[in-house]
Short mmCIF file of C-alpha atoms in Angstrom, two decimals:
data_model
loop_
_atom_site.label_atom_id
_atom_site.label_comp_id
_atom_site.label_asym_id
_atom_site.label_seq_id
_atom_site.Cartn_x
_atom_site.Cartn_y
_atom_site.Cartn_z
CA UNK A 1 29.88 -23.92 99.19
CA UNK A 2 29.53 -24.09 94.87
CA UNK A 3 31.17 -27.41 95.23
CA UNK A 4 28.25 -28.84 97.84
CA UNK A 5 25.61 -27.12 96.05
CA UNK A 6 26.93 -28.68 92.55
CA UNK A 7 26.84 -32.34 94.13
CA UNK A 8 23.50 -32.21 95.58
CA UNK A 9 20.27 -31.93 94.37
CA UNK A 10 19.58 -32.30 90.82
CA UNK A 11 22.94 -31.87 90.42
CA UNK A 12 24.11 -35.19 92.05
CA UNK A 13 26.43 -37.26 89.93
CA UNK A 14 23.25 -39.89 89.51
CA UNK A 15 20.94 -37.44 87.84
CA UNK A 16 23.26 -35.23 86.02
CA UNK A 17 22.37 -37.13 82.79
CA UNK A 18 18.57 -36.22 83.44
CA UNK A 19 19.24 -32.77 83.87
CA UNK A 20 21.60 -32.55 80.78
CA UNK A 21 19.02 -34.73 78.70
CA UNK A 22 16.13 -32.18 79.99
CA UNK A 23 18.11 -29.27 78.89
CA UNK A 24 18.57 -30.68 75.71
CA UNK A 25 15.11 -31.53 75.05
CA UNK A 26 13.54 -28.18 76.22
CA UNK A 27 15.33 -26.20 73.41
CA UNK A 28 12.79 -26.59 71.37
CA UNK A 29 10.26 -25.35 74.09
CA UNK A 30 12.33 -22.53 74.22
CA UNK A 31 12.05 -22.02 70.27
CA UNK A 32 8.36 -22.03 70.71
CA UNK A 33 8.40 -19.83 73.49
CA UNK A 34 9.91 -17.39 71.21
CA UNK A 35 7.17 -17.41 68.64
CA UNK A 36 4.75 -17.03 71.37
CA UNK A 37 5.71 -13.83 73.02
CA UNK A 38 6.55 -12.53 69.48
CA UNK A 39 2.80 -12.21 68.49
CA UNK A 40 2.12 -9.56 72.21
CA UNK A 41 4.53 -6.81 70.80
CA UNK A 42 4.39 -7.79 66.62
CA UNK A 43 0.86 -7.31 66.50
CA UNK A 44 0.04 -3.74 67.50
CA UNK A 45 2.87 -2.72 64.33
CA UNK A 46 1.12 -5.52 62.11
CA UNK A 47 -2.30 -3.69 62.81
CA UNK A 48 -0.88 -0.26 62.13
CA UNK A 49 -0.65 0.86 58.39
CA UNK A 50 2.43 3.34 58.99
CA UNK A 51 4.42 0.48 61.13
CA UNK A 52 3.67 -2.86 59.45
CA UNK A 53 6.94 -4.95 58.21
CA UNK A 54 4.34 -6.85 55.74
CA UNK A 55 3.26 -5.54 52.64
CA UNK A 56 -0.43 -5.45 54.43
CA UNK A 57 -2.69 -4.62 57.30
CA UNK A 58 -3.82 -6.85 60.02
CA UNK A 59 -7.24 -6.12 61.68
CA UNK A 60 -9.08 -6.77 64.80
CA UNK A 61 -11.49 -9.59 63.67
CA UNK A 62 -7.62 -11.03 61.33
CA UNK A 63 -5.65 -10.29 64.63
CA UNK A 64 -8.06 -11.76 66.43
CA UNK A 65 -8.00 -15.23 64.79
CA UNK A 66 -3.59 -14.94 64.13
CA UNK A 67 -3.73 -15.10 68.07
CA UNK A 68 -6.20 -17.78 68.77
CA UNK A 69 -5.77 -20.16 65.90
CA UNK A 70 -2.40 -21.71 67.54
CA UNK A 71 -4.62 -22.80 69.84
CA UNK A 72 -6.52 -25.42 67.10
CA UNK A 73 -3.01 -26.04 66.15
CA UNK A 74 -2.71 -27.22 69.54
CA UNK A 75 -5.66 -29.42 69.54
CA UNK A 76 -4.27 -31.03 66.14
CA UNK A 77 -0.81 -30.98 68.12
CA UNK A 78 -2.23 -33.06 70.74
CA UNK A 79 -3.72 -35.60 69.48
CA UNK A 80 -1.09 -36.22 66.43
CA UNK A 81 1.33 -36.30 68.61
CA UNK A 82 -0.23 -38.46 71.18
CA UNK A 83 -0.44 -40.92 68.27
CA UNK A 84 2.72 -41.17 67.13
CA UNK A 85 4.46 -41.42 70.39
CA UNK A 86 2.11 -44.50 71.03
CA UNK A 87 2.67 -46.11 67.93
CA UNK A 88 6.98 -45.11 67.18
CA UNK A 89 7.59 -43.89 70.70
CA UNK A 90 8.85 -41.22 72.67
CA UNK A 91 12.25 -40.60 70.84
CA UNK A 92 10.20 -40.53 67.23
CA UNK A 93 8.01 -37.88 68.59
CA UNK A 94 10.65 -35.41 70.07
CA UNK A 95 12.23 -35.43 66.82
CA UNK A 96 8.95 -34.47 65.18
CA UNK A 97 8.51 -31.79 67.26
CA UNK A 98 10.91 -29.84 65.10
CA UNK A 99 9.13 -30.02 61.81
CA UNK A 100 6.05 -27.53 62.40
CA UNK A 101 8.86 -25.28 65.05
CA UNK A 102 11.02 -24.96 61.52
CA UNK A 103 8.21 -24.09 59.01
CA UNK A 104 7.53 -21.53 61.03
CA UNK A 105 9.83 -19.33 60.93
CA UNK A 106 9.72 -19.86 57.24
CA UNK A 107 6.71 -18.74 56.66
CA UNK A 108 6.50 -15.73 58.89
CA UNK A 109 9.54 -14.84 56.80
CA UNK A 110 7.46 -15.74 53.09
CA UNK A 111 4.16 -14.07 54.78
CA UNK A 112 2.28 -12.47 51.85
CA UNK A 113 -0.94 -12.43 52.91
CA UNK A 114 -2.61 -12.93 56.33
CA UNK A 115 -3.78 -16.45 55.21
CA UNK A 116 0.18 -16.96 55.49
CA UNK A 117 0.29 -15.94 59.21
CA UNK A 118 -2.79 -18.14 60.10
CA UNK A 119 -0.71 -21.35 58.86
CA UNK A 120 2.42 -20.49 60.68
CA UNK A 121 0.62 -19.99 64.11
CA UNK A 122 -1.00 -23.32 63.46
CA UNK A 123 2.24 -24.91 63.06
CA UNK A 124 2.95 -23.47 66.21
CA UNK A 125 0.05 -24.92 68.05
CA UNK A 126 1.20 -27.96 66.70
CA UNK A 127 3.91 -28.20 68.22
CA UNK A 128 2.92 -26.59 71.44
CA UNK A 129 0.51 -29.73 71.80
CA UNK A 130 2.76 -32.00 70.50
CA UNK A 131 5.08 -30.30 73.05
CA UNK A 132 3.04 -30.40 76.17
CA UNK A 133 2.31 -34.14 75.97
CA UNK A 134 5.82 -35.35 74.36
CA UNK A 135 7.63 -33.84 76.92
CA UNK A 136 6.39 -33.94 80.62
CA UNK A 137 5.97 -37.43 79.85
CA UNK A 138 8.55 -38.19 78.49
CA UNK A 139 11.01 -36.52 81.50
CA UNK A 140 8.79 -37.78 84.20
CA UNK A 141 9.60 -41.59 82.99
CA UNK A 142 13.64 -40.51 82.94
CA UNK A 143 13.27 -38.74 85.66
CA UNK A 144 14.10 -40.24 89.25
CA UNK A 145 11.07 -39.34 91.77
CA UNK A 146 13.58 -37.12 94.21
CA UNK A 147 13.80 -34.48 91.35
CA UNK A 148 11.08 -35.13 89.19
CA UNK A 149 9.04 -31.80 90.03
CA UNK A 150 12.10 -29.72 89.41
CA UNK A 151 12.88 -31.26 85.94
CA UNK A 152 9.68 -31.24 84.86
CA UNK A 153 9.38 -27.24 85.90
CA UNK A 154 12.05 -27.02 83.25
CA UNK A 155 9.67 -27.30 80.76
CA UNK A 156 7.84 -24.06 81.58
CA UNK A 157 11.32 -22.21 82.68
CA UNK A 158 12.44 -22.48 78.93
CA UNK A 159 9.13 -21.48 77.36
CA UNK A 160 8.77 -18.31 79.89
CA UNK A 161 12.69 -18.00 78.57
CA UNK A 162 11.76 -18.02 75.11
CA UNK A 163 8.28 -15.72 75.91
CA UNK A 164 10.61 -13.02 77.19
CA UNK A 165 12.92 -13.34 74.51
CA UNK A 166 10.20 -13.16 72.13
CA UNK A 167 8.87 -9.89 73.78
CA UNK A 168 12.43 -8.32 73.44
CA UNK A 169 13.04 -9.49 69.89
CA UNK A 170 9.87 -8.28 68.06
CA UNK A 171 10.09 -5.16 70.24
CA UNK A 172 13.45 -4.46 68.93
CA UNK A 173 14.60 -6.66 65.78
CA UNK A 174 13.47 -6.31 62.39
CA UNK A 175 10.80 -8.44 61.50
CA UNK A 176 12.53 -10.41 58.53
CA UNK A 177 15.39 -10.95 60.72
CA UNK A 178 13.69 -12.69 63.54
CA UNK A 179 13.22 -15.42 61.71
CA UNK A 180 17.11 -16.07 60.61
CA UNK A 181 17.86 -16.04 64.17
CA UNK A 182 15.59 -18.27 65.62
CA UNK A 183 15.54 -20.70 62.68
CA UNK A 184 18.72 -21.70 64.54
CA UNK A 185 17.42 -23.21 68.03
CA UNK A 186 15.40 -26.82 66.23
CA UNK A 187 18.51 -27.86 64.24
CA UNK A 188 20.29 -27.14 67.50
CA UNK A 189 17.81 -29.17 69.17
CA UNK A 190 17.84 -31.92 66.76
CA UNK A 191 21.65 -32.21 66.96
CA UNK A 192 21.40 -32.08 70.77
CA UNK A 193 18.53 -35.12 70.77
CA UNK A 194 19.80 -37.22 68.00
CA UNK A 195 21.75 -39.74 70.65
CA UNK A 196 19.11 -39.82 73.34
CA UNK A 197 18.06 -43.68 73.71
CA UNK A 198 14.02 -44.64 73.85
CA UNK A 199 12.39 -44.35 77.39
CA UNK A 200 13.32 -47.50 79.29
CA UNK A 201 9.28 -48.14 80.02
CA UNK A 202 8.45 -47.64 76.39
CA UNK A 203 11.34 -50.17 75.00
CA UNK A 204 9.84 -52.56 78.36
CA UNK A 205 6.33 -52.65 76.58
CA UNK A 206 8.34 -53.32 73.33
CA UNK A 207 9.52 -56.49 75.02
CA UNK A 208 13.38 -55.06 74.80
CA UNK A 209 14.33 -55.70 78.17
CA UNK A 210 18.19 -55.21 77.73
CA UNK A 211 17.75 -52.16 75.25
CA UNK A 212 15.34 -50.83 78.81
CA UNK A 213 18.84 -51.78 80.74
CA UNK A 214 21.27 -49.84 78.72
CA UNK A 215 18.36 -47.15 78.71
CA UNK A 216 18.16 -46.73 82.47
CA UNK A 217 21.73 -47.12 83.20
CA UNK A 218 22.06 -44.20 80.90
CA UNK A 219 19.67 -41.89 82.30
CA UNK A 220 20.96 -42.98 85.72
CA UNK A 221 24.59 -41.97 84.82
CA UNK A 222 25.78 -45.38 85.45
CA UNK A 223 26.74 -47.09 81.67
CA UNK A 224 30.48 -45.84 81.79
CA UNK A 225 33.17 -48.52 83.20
CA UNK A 226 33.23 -47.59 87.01
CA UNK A 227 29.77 -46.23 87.74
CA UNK A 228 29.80 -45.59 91.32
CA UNK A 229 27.80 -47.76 94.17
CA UNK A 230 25.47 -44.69 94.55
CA UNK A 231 24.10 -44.62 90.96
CA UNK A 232 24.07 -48.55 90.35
CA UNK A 233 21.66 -48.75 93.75
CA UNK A 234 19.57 -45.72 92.31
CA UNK A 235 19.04 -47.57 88.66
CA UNK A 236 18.65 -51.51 90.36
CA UNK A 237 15.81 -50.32 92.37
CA UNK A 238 14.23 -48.23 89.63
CA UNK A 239 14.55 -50.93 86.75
CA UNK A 240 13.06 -53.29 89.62
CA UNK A 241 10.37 -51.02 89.84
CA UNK A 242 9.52 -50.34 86.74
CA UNK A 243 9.45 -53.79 85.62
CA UNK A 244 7.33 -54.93 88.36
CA UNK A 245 4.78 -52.06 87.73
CA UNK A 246 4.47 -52.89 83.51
CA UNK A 247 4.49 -56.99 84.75
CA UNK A 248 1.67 -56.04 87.17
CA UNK A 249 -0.13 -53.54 84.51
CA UNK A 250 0.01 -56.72 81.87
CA UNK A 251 -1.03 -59.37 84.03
CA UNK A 252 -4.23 -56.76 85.17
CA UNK A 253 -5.38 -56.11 81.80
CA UNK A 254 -5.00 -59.52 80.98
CA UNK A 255 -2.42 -59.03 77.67
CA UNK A 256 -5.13 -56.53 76.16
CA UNK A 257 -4.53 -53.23 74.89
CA UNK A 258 -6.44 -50.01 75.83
CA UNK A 259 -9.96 -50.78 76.46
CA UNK A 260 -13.13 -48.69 78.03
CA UNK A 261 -12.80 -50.37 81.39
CA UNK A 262 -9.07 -48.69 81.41
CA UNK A 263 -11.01 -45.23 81.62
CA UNK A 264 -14.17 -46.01 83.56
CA UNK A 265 -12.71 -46.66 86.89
CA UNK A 266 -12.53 -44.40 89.93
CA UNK A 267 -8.80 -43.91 89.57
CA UNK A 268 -8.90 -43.46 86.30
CA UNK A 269 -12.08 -40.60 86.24
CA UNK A 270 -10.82 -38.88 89.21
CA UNK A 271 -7.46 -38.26 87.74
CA UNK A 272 -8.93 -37.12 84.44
CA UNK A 273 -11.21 -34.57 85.81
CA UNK A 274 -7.99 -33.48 88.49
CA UNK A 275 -6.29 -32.40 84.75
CA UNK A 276 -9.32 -31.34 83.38
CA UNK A 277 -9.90 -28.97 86.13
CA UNK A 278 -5.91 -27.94 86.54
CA UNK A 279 -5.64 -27.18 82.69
CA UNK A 280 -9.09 -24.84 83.72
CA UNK A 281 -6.96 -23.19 86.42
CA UNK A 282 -4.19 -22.84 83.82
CA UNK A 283 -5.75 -21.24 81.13
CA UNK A 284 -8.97 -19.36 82.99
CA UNK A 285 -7.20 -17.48 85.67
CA UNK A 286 -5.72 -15.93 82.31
CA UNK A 287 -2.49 -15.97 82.72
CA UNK A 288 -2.36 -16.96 78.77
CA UNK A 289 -4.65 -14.30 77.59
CA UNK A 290 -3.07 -12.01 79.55
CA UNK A 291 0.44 -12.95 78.27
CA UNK A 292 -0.60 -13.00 74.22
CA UNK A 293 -2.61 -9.12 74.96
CA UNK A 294 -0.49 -8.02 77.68
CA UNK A 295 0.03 -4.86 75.37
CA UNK A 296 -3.26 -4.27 75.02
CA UNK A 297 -4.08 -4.54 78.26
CA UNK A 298 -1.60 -1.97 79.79
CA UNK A 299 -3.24 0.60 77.14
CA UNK A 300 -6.34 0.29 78.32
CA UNK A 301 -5.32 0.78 82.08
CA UNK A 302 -3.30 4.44 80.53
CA UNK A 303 -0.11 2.82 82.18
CA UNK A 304 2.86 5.83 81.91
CA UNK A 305 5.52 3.51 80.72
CA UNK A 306 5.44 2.36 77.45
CA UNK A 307 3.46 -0.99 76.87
CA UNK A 308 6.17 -3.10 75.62
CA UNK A 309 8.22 -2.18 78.45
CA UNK A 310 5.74 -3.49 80.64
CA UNK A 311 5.30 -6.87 79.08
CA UNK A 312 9.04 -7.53 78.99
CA UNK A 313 8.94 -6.70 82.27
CA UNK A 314 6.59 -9.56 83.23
CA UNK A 315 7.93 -11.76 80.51
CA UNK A 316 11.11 -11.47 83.26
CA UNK A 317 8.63 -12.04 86.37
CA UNK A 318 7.57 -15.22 84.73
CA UNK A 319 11.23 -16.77 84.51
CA UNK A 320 11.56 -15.52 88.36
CA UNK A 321 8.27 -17.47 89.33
CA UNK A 322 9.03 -20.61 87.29
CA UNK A 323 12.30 -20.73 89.03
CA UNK A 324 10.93 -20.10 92.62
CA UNK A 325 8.35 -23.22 91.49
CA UNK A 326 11.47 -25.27 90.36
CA UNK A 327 13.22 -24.47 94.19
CA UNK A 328 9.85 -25.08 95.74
CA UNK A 329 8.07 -28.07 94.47
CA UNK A 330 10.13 -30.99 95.33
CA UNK A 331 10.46 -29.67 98.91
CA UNK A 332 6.98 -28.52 100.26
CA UNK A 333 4.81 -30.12 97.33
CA UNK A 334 2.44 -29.81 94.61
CA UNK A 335 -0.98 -29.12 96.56
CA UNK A 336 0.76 -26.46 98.50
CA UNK A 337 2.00 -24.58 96.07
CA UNK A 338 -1.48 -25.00 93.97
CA UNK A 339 -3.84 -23.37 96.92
CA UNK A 340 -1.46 -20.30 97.49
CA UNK A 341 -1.17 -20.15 93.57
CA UNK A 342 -5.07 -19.97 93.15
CA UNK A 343 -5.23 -17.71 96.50
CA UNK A 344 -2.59 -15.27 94.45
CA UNK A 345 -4.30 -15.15 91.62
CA UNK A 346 -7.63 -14.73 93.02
CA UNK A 347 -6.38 -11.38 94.80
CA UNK A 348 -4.04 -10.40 91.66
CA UNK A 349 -6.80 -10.44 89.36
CA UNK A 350 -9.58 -9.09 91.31
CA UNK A 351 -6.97 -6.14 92.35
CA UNK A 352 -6.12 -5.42 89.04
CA UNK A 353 -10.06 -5.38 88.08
CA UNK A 354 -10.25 -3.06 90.62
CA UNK A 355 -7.51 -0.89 89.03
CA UNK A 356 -9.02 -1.08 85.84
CA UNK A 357 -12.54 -0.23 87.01
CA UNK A 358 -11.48 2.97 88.26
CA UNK A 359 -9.13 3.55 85.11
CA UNK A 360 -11.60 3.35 82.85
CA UNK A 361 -15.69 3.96 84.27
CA UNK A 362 -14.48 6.86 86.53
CA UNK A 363 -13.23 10.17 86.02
CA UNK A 364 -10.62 9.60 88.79
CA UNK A 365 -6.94 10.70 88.81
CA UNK A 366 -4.85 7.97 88.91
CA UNK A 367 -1.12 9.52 87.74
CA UNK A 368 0.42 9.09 90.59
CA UNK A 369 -0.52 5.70 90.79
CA UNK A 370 -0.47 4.39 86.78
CA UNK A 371 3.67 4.96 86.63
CA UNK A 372 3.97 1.61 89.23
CA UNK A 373 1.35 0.30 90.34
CA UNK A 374 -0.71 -1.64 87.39
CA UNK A 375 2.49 -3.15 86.45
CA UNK A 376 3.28 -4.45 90.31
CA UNK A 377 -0.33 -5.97 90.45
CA UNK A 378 0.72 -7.55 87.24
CA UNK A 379 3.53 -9.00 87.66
CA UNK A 380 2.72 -10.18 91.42
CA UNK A 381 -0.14 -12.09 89.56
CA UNK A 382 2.37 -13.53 86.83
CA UNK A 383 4.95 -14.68 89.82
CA UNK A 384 2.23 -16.53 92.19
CA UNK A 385 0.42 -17.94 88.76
CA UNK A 386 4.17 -19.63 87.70
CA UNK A 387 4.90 -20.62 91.06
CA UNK A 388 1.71 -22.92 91.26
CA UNK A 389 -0.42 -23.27 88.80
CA UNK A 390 1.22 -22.80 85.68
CA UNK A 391 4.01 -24.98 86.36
CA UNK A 392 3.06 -27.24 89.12
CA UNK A 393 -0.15 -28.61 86.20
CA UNK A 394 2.12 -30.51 84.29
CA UNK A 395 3.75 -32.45 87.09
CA UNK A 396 0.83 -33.06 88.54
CA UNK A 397 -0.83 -34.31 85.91
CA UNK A 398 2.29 -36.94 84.75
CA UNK A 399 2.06 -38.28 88.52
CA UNK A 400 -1.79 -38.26 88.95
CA UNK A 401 -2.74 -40.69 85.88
CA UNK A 402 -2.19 -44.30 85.58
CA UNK A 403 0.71 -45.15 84.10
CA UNK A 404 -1.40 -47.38 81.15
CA UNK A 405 -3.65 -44.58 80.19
CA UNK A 406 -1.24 -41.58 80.71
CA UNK A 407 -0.25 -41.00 76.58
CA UNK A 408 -3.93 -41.32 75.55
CA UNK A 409 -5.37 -39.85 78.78
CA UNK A 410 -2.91 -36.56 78.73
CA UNK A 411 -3.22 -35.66 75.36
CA UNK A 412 -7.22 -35.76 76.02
CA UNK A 413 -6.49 -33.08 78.59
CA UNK A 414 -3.93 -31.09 76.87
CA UNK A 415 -6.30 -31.49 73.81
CA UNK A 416 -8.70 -29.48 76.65
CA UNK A 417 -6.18 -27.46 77.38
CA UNK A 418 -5.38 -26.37 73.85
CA UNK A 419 -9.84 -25.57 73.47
CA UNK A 420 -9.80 -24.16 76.54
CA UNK A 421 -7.06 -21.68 75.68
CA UNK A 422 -8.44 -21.15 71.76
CA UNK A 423 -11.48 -20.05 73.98
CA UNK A 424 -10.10 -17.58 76.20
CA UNK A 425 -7.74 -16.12 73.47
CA UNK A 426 -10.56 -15.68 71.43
CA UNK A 427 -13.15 -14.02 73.76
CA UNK A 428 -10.90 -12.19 75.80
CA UNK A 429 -10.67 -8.88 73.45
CA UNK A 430 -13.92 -9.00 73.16
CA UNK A 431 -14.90 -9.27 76.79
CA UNK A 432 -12.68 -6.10 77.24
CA UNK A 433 -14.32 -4.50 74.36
CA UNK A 434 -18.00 -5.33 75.26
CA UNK A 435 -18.02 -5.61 78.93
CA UNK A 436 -14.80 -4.27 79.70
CA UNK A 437 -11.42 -5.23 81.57
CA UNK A 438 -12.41 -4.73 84.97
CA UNK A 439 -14.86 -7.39 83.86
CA UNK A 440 -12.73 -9.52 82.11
CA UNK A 441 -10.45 -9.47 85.47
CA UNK A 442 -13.23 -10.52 88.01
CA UNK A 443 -14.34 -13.71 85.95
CA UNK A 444 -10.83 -14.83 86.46
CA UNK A 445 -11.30 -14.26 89.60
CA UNK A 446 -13.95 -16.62 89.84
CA UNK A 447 -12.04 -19.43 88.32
CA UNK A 448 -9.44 -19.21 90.67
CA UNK A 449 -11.27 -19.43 93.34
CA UNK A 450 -13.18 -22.53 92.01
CA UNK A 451 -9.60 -24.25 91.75
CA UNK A 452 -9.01 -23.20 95.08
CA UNK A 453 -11.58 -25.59 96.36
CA UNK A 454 -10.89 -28.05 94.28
CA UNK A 455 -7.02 -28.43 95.49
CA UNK A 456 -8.04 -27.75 98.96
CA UNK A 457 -11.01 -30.41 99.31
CA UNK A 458 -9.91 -33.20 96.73
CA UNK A 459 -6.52 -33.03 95.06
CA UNK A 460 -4.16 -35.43 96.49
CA UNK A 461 -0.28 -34.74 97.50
CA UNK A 462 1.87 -36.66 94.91
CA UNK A 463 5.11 -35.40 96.00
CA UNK A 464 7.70 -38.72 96.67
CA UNK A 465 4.98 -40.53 94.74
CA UNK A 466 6.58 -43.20 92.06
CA UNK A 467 5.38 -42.68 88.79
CA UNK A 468 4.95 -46.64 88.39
CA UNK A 469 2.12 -46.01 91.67
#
C-alpha cells in the first residue's frame, strides 16, 4: 500500500523533481512563517514593563504599527520583486528572497529601540511580497498541470508550518535566542536553491531554446541516461506546449513588449479583478488579523485556557486545513473548495461574533462554555479558511491570468494584497477597541459572503487548465 501511494500522485517518478524543487524553495516561506507567528505571542511580553526581553516598552499606538508595517514591506516586496524577476529572472529573484529573511533576524537580535523593530518587520514584508509573487509563479511554470494545485498549496503548508512554529518559539524560547536558531533556515535555503536551473518559459523568452530543453527535462525527471518512456512523453508534450503558447503570445503582440492593450482586454480585466477580489476574501474574512492578534482576541472573549495555548492550537489547525486543501484541490477543484470556504467562514465568524457579543455586552455566564467552545469556533474558522480561500487564492490566481501579463499583473494584486492586509492589521485593534469584537467579527462576515457570490456567479473552474491557456 506505501509503495502504490509513493508512485502515484505527486509522487510519480515524473514529478518527483517538482516536488523536491518545491520543498526546497518553500524553506524560506517557512523562515518567514516563523517571524510571522512570532510577533502574536512576543508582543503582549514586549508591551509589558516586568516581561520585556528589550531594554524598553512597546505600546499600543508602537505595537500597533510593529504589526502592520510588514505589510508596506510587502507592498515594497511586491513590486521590487516583480521587477527583478522580469528583468534577471525567476532563479535571480528566489535567491534574493534571502537577503531581507537574514537581516531580520539580525536586527531583532541588535533591537535597541522600537525604530529597530519597525525595520526588521519591513524586511519581512519584503520578502513576504517578494515571496508571494516569486514563488506561485515560479512553481506553477515547473509544475505539470495534474499536480499543480497541490504544489502550489505547498507554499501556504510551510508558512502555516513556520506560523506555528513561531507561536511555540516566542511562547517558550528566549528572545535573543530565537534569532540564532532561525538565522539557520535562508543559508539552508540558499544551499538547497543554488543548482536549480531558470524556468524553461523564462530562458524561452530569452531566446535559449536548448538551455529551456535541459530545463524541462530536469523538472520532468527525465535528464539522467535512461529516463523512462513515461517522463520523456510528459516533457515532449509540455515543451511542445509551451513553445507553441510563447510562439503564439509573440506573433499576437506583434514582437512588442508589455503595452496598455495587454491589460485592457476582457480576459485580461476579468482576471485582474478575480485576484483583486480573492486577495479581498483572503485578507477581509480576517483570517490574517486574526492570526497576528489571535492573543488578544482570546482575552477579550475571557477564554479559561491560557491565550498562547489557544493560538498554538490554531497555528496547528492551520497546517491541518492547508493539508486537507493540498488532498482536495486537484481532485474536486478550485471553485468548489472557494464557495464552501466563504460559506465556512461566513458562519465561523458570525458565530464567533455571536460568542463575543454575549462575552462582553452581557452580564451572562458563560464558564461552562469559555473552557471549549471559543477556541472550536476558532479553529473550525481557521480549517475551512485554509482549505479554500487562503490557499486555493494563489493557484487560482497563477492559472486565471494570461501568461504575458502574469509577473506584472500578480504583483499588482499581491501589491493589493499586501494594502489590503496593512489595512486590516491596522484597524482591526481598533475596531475591537471602539466598536468592539463582536463587531469586528460580523464585518467579516460580510466579506465572506460578498466572495461567496462572486465564486458562485462568475469565477471560472481552472482545474486541468494549462497554464500556457
Amino acid at each position: 500500500m506505501f509503495l502504490k501511494m509513493f508512485n502515484s500522485g505527486i509522487f510519480k517518478q515524473e514529478f518527483r523533481r517538482q516536488l523536491q524543487v518545491t520543498l526546497s524553495v518553500i524553506v524560506i516561506t517557512l523562515s518567514h512563517g516563523i517571524g510571522l507567528g512570532w510577533f502574536s505571542p512576543m508582543l503582549p511580553k514586549l508591551q509589558s514593563e516586568s516581561k520585556t526581553p528589550l531594554d524598553f516598552v512597546v505600546d499600543v499606538h508602537e505595537g500597533s504599527w510593529v504589526g502592520s508595517i510588514v505589510c508596506l514591506g510587502g507592498v515594497t516586496g511586491n513590486f521590487l520583486f516583480a521587477y527583478i524577476m522580469s528583468c534577471f529572472g525567476r532563479k535571480v529573484a528566489i535567491y534574493g528572497l534571502a537577503v531581507p529573511n537574514t537581516l531580520i533576524w539580525f536586527l531583532f537580535y541588535f533591537a535597541n529601540s522600537v525604530e529597530l523593530l519597525y525595520v526588521a518587520r519591513f524586511c519581512a514584508g519584503i520578502t513576504g511580497g517578494g515571496m508571494y509573487v516569486v514563488l506561485p509563479i515560479f512553481i506553477g511554470e515547473i509544475a505539470d498541470q495534474s499536480i499543480r494545485g497541490r504544489l502550489c498549496s505547498f507554499f501556504t503548508l510551510a508558512l502555516n508550518m513556520g506560523i506555528l512554529l513561531g507561536f511555540i518559539i516566542a511562547s517558550h524560547v528566549p528572545y535573543h535566542v530565537i534569532p540564532f536558531i532561525v538565522i539557520a533556515l535562508p543559508f539552508c535555503y540558499l544551499l538547497l536553491t543554488a543548482r536549480l536551473p531558470e524556468s524553461p518559459q523564462q530562458l524561452l523568452r530569452w531566446g535559449r531554446e536548448e538551455d529551456a530543453k535541459r530545463a524541462l527535462k530536469y523538472y520532468c525527471n527525465c535528464d539522467g541516461p535512461t529516463p523512462s518512456k513515461e517522463s520523456e512523453r510528459a516533457y515532449q508534450k509540455q515543451f511542445e506546449d509551451m513553445r507553441d503558447a510563447l510562439q503564439q503570445q509573440t506573433k499576437d503582440s506583434g514582437n512588442e513588449g508589455l503595452t496598455m492593450s495587454d491589460f485592457y482586454n476582457k480576459r485580461a480585466l476579468k482576471a485582474i479583478v478575480t485576484g483583486l477580489i480573492l486577495m479581498t476574501g483572503n485578507i477581509f474574512t480576517g483570517t490574517f488579523a486574526f492570526i497576528n492578534y489571535m492573543s488578544n482576541i482570546f482575552e477579550r472573549v475571557h477564554t479559561q485556557l491560557e491565550p498562547n495555548t489557544n493560538t498554538i492550537i490554531i497555528g496547528a489547525v492551520q497546517i491541518v486545513g492547508t493539508l486537507a486543501s493540498i488532498y482536495l484541490v486537484d481532485r474536486h477543484g478550485r471553485k468548489i473548495l472557494l464557495i464552501v470556504s466563504c460559506v465556512g467562514c461566513a458562519l465561523g465568524t458570525s458565530a464567533f461574533g455571536v460568542y463575543a457579543f454575549y462575552a462582553e455586552e452581557t452580564d451572562a455566564d458563560l464558564s461552562a462554555y469559555s473552557a471549549w467552545l471559543p477556541v472550536t469556533i476558532m479553529a473550525l474558522n481557521i480549517f475551512i479558511a485554509n482549505v479554500g480561500i487562503i490557499s486555493v487564492t494563489m493557484v487560482v490566481l497563477v492559472e486565471v491570468l494570461p501568461q504575458k501579463i502574469r509577473s506584472v499583473a500578480s504583483s499588482f494584486c499581491f501589491g493589493g494584497l499586501s494594502c489590503l492586509a496593512f489595512a486590516s492589521v491596522k484597524t482591526f485593534p481598533l475596531m475591537m477597541e471602539y466598536f468592539g469584537l463582536a463587531a469586528s467579527m460580523w464585518s467579516c462576515t460580510a466579506v465572506s459572503i460578498l466572495c461567496l457570490f462572486y465564486a458562485v456567479v462568475f469565477l471560472e473552474e481552472t482545474k486541468n487548465r494549462s497554464i500556457y491557456e
